[in-house]
PDB file of C-alpha atoms in Angstrom:
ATOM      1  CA  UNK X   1      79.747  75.449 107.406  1.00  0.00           C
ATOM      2  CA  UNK X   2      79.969  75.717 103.550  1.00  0.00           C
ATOM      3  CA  UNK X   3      80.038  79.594 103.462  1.00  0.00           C
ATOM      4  CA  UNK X   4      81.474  82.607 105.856  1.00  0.00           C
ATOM      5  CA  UNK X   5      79.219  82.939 108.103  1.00  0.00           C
ATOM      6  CA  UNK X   6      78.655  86.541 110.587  1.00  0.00           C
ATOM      7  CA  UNK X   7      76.697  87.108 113.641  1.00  0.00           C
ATOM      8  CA  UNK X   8      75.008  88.796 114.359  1.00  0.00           C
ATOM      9  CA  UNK X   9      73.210  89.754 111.184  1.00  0.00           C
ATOM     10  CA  UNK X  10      71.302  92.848 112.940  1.00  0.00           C
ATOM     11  CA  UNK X  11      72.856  94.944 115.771  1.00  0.00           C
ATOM     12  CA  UNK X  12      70.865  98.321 117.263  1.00  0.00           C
ATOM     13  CA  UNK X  13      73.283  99.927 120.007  1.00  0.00           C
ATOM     14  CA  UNK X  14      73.260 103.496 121.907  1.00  0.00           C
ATOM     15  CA  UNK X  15      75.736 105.873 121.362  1.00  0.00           C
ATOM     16  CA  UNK X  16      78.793 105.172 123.208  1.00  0.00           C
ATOM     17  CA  UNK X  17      78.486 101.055 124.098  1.00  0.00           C
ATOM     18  CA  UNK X  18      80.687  98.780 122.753  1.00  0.00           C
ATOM     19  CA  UNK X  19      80.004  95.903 120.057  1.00  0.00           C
ATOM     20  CA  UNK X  20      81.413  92.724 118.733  1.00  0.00           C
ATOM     21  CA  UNK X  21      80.760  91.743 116.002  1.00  0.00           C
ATOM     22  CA  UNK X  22      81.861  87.955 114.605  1.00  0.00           C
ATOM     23  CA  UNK X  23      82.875  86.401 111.703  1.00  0.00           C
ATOM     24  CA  UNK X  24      83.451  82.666 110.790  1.00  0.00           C
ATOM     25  CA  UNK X  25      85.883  81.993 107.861  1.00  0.00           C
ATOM     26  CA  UNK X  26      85.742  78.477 105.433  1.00  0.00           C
ATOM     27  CA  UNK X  27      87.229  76.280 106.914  1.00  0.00           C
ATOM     28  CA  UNK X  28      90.984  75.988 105.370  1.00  0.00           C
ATOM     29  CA  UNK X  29      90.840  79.432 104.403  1.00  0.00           C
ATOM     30  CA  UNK X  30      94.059  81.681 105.199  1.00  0.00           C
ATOM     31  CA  UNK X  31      93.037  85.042 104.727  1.00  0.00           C
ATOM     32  CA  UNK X  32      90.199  86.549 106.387  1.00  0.00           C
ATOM     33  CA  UNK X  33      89.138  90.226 105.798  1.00  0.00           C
ATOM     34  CA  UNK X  34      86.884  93.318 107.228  1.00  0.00           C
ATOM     35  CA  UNK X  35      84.991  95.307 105.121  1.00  0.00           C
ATOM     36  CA  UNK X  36      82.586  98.410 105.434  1.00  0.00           C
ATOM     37  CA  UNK X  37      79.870  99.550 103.630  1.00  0.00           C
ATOM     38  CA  UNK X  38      77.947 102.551 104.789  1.00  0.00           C
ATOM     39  CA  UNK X  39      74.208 103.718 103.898  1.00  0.00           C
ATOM     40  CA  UNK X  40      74.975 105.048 100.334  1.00  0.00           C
ATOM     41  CA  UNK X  41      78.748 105.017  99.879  1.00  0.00           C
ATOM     42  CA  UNK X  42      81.181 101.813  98.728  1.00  0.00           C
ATOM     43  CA  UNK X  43      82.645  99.252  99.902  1.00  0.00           C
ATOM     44  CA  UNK X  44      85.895  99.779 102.587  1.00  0.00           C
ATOM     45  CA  UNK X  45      88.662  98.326 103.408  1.00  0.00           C
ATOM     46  CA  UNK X  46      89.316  97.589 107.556  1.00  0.00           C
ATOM     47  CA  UNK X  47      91.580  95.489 108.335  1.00  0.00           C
ATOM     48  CA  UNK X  48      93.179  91.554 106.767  1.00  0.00           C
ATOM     49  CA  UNK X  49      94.517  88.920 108.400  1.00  0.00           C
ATOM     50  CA  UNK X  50      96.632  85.995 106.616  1.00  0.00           C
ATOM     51  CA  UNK X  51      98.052  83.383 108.309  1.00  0.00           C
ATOM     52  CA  UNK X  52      99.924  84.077 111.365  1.00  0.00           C
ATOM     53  CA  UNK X  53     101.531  87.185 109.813  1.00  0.00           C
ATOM     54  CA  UNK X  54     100.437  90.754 111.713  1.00  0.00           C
ATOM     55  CA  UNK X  55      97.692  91.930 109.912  1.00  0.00           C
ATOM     56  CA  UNK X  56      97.307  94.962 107.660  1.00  0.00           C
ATOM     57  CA  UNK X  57      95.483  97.411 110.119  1.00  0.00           C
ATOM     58  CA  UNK X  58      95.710 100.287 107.921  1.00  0.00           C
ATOM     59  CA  UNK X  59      92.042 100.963 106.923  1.00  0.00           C
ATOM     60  CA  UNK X  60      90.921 100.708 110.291  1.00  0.00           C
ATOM     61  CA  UNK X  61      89.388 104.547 111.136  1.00  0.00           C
ATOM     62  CA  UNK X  62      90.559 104.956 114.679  1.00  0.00           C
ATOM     63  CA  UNK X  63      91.870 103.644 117.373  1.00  0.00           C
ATOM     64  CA  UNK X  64      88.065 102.568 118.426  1.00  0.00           C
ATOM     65  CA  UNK X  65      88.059 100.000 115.912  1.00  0.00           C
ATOM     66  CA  UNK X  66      90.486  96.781 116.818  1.00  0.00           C
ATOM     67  CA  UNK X  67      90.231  92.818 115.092  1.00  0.00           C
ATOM     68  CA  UNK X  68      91.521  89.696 116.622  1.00  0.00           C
ATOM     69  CA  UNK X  69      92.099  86.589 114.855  1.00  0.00           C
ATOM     70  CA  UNK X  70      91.892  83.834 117.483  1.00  0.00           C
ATOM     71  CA  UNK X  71      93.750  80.152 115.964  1.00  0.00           C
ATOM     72  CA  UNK X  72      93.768  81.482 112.549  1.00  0.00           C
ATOM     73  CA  UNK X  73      89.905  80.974 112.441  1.00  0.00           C
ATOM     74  CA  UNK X  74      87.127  82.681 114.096  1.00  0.00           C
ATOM     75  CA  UNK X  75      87.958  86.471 114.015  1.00  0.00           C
ATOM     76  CA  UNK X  76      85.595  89.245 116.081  1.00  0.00           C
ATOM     77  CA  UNK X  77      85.942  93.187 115.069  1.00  0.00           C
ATOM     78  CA  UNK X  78      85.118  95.125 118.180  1.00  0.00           C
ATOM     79  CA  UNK X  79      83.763  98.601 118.224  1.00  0.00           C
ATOM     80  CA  UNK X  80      84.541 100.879 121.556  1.00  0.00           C
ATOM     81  CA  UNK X  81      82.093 103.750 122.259  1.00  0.00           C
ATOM     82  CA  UNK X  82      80.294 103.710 119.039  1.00  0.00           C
ATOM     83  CA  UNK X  83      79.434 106.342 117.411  1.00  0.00           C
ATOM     84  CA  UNK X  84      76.534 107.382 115.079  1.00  0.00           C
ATOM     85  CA  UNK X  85      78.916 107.391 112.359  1.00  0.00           C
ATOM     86  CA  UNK X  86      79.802 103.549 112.870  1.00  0.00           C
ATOM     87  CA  UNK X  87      76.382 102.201 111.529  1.00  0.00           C
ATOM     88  CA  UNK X  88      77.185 100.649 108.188  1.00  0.00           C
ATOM     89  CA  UNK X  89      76.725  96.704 107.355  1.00  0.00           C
ATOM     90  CA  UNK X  90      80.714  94.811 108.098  1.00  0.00           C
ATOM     91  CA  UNK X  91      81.140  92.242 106.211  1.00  0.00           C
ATOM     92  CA  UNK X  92      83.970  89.445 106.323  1.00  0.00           C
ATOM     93  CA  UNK X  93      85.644  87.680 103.877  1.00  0.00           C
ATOM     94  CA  UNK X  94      88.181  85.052 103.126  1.00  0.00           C
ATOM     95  CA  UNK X  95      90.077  83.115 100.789  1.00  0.00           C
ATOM     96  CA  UNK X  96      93.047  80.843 100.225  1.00  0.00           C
ATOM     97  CA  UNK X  97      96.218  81.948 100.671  1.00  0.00           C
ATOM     98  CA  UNK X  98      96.944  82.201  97.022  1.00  0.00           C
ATOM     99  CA  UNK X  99      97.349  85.109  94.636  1.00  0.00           C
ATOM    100  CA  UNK X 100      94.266  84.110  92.356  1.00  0.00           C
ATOM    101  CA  UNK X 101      92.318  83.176  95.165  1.00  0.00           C
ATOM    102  CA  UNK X 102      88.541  84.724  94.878  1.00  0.00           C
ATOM    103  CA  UNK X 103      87.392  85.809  98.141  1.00  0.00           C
ATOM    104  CA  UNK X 104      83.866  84.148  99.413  1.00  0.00           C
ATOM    105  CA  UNK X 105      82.224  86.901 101.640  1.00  0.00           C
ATOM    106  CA  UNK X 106      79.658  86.808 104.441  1.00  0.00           C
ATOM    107  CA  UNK X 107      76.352  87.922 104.443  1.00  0.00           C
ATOM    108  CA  UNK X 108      77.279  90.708 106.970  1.00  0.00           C
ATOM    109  CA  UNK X 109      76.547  92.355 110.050  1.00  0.00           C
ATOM    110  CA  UNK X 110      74.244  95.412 109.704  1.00  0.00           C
ATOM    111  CA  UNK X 111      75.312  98.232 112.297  1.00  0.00           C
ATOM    112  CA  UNK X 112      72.902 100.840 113.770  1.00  0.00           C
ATOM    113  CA  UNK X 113      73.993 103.326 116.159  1.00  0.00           C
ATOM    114  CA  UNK X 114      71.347 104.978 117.466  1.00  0.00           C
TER     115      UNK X 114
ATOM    116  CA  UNK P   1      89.686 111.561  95.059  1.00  0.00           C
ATOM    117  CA  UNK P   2      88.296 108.748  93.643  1.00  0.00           C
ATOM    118  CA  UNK P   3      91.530 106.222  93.145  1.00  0.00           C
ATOM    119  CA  UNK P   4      89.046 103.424  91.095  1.00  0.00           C
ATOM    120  CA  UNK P   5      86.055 104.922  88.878  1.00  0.00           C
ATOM    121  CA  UNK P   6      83.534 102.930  87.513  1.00  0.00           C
ATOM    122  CA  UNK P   7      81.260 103.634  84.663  1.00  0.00           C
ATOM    123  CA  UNK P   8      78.190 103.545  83.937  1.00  0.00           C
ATOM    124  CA  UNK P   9      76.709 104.137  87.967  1.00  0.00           C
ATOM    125  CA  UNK P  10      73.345 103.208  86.680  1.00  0.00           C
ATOM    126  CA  UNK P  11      72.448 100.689  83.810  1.00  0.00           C
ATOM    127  CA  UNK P  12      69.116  99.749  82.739  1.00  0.00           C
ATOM    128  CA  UNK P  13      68.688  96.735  80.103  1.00  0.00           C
ATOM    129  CA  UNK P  14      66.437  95.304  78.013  1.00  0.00           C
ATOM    130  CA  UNK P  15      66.637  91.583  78.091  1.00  0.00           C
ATOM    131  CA  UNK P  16      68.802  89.774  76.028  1.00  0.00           C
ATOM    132  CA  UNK P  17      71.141  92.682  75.463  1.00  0.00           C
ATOM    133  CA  UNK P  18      74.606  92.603  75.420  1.00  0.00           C
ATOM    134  CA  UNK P  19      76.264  94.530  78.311  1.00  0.00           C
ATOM    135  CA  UNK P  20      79.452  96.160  79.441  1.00  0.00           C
ATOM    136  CA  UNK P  21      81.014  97.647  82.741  1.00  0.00           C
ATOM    137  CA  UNK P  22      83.724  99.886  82.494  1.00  0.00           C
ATOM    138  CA  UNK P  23      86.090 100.066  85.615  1.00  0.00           C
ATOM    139  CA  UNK P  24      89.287 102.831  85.498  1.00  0.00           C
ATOM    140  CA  UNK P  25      91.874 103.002  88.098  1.00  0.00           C
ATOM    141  CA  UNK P  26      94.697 105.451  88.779  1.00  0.00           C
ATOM    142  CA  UNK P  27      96.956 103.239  90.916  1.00  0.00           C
ATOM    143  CA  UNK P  28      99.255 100.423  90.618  1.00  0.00           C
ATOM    144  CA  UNK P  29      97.457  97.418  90.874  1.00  0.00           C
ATOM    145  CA  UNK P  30      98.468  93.290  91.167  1.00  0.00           C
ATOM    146  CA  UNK P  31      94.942  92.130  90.704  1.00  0.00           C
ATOM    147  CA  UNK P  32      91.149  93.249  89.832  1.00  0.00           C
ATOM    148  CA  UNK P  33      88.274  91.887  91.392  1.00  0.00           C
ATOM    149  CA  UNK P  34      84.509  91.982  89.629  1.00  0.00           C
ATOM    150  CA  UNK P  35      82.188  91.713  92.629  1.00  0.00           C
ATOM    151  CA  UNK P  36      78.396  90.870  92.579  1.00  0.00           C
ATOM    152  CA  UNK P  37      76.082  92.195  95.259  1.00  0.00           C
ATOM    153  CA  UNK P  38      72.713  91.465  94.765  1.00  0.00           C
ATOM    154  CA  UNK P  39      69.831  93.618  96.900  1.00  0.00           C
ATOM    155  CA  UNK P  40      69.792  91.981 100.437  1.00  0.00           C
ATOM    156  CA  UNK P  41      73.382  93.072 100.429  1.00  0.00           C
ATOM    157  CA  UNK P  42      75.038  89.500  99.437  1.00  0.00           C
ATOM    158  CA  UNK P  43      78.468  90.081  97.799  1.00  0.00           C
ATOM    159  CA  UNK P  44      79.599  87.037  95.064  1.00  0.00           C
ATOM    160  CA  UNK P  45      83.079  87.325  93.651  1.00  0.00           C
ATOM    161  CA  UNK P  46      82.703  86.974  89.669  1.00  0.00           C
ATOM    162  CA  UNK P  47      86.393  87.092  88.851  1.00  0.00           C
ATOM    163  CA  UNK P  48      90.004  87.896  89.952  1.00  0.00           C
ATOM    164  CA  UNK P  49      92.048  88.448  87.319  1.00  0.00           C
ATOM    165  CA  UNK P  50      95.834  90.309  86.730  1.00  0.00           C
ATOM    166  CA  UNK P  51      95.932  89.970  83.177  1.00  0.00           C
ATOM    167  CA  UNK P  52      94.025  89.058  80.171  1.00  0.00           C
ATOM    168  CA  UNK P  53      90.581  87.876  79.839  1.00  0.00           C
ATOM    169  CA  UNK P  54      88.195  85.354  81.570  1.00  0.00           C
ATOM    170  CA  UNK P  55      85.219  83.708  80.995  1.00  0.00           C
ATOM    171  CA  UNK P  56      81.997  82.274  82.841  1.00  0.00           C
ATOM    172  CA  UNK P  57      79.314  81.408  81.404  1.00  0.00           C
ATOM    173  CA  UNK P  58      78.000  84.356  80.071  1.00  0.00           C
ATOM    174  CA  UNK P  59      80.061  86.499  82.139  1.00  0.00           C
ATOM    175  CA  UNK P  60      83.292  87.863  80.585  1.00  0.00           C
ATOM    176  CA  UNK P  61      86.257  90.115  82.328  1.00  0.00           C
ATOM    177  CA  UNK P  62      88.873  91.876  80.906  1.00  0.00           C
ATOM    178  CA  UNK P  63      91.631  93.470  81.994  1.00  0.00           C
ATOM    179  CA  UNK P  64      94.381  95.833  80.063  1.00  0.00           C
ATOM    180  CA  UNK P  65      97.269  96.669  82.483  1.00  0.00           C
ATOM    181  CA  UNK P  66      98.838  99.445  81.174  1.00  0.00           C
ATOM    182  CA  UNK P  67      95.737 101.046  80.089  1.00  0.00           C
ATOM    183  CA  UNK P  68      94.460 100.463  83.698  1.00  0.00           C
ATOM    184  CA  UNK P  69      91.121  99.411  82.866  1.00  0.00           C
ATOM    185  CA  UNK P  70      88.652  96.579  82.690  1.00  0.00           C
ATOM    186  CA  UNK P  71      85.568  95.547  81.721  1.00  0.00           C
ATOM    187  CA  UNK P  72      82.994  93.188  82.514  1.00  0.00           C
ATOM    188  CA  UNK P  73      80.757  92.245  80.280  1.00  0.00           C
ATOM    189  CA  UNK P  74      77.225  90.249  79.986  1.00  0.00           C
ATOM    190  CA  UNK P  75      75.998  88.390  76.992  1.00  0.00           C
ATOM    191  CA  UNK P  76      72.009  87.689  76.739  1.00  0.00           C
ATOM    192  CA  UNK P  77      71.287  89.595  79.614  1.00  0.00           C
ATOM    193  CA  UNK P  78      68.514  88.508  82.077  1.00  0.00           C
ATOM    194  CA  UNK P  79      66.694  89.927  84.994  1.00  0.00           C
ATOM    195  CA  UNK P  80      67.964  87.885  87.385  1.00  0.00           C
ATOM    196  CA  UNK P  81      71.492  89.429  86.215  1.00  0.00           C
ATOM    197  CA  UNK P  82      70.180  93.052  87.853  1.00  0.00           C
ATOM    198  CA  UNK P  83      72.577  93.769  90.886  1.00  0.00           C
ATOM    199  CA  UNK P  84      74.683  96.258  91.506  1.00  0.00           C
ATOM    200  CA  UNK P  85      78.374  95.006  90.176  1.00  0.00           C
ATOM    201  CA  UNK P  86      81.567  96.532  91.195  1.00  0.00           C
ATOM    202  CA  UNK P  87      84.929  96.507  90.745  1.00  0.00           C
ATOM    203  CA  UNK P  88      87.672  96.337  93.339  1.00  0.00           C
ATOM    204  CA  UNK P  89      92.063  96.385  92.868  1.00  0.00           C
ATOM    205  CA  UNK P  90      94.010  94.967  95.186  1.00  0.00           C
ATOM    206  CA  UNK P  91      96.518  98.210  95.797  1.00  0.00           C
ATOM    207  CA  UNK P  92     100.191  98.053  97.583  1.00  0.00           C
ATOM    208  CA  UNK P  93     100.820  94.272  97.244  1.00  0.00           C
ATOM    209  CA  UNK P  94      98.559  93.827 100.265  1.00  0.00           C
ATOM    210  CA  UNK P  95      95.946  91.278  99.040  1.00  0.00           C
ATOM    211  CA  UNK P  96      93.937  92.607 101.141  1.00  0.00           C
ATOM    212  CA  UNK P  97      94.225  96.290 100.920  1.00  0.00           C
ATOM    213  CA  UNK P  98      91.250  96.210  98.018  1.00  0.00           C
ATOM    214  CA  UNK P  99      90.399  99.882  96.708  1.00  0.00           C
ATOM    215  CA  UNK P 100      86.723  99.673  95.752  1.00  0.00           C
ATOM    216  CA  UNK P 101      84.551 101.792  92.823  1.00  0.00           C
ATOM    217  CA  UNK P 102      81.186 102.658  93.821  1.00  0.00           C
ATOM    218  CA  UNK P 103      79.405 100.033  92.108  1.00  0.00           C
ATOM    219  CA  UNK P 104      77.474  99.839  88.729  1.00  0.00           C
ATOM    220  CA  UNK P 105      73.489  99.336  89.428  1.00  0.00           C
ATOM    221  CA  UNK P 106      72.200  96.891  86.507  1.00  0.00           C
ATOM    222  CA  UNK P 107      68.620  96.406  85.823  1.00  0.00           C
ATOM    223  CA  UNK P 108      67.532  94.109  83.173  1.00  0.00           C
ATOM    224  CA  UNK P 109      63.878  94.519  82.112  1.00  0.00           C
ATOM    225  CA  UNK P 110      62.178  91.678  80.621  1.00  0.00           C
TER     226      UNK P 110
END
C-alpha cells in the first residue's frame, strides 16, 4: 500500500485478555517504530526496529508488552493481560534507514480496556 | 520532568497571521522532528532537521543546537493549518528513541 497501514483501527477488550495489534510498514522501509499516546498525555516511545539489528526495547512499560518484526516487514505489538491502564491509541511508524529520513506514521490502533 | 517543553500549549489565530512554535529541550539531541497531528489522530511529519533551517511551503523550521531550541513557524496562516503540532528529538543516538513535547494546539479562525 502507499502508506503504513494498522489493524485494527478500534479494539474494546476485558481486563486481563490479551491483544495484537498489527502494523504494516512501506514497503522498502527499514525502520519501523511503536508509539503510544494515551487519553490526554503525549506521544511515547515503545519500542524500534531497524533492519535485522535487535531492537531498542527500552520504552516498552513491562514485561506485558513484547514486538516482533517478522522478515523485516509486517511487525505485531502484543499486549498480555491488559490492563485498564493500556487503553491509549499505538501507532506505528517507519522510515528509511537513513539519518534524515522523515518517518510516515499509521493511522493507529485505538486501545480500550474495559 | 519534562526532558522537551514546548511553548505555547494552546494557540489561537486569526487568519493570515504569521505564527511561531517554540520547542526547548534539555538533552543531547542528533535530530528534531516537527510533527503534525490533525483531530482524527493522523500524525504527518513536517520536518527532520539537525541543523539550520528548512523550508516548505509556508512552513519554516529552525533549529539552534547549542541553544537547544527550535521553532516552527507558519506564514499566512489558514484554518485548515489548525492541528495540534509537536515537536519530538531523537535522544541517545537511537533514531528511534524520540522524546516527545506535549504538543502545541493551533486554531486559525477565519
Amino acid at each position: 500500500g502507499a502508506g503504513v497501514s494498522q489493524s485494527p483501527s478500534n479494539k474494546v477488550t476485558e481486563k486481563g485478555k490479551d491483544v495484537e495489534l498489527r502494523c504494516d510498514p512501506i514497503s522498502g522501509h527499514t525502520a519501523l517504530y511503536w508509539y503510544r499516546q494515551s487519553l490526554g498525555q503525549g506521544l511515547e516511545f515503545l519500542i524500534y526496529f531497524q533492519g535485522n539489528s535487535a531492537p531498542d526495547k527500552s520504552g516498552l512499560p513491562s514485561d506485558r508488552f513484547s514486538a516482533e518484526r517478522t522478515g523485516g516487514s509486517v511487525s505485531t505489538l502484543t499486549i498480555q493481560r491488559t490492563q485498564q491502564e493500556d487503553s491509549a491509541v499505538y501507532l506505528c511508524a517507519s522510515s528509511f534507514a537513513t539519518g534524515t529520513s522523515p518517518l510516515h506514521f499509521g493511522n493507529g490502533t485505538r486501545l480500550t480496556v474495559t | 520532568k519534562n526532558e522537551v517543553e514546548q511553548s505555547p500549549q494552546n494557540l489561537t489565530a486569526q487568519e493570515g497571521e504569521f505564527i511561531t512554535i517554540n520547542c526547548s529541550y534539555s538533552v543531547g539531541i542528533s535530530a528534531l522532528h516537527w510533527l503534525q497531528q490533525h483531530p482524527g489522530g493522523g500524525i504527518v511529519s513536517l520536518f527532520m532537521l539537525s541543523s539550520g533551517k528548512k523550508k516548505h511551503g509556508r512552513l519554516i523550521a529552525t533549529i539552534n543546537i547549542q541553544e537547544k531550541h527550535s521553532s516552527l513557524h507558519i506564514t499566512a496562516s489558514h484554518p485548515r493549518d489548525s492541528a495540534v503540532y509537536i515537536c519530538a528529538v531523537i535522544y541517545g543516538g537511537s533514531q528511534g528513541n524520540l522524546i516527545f513535547g506535549k504538543g502545541t494546539k493551533l486554531s486559525v479562525k477565519p
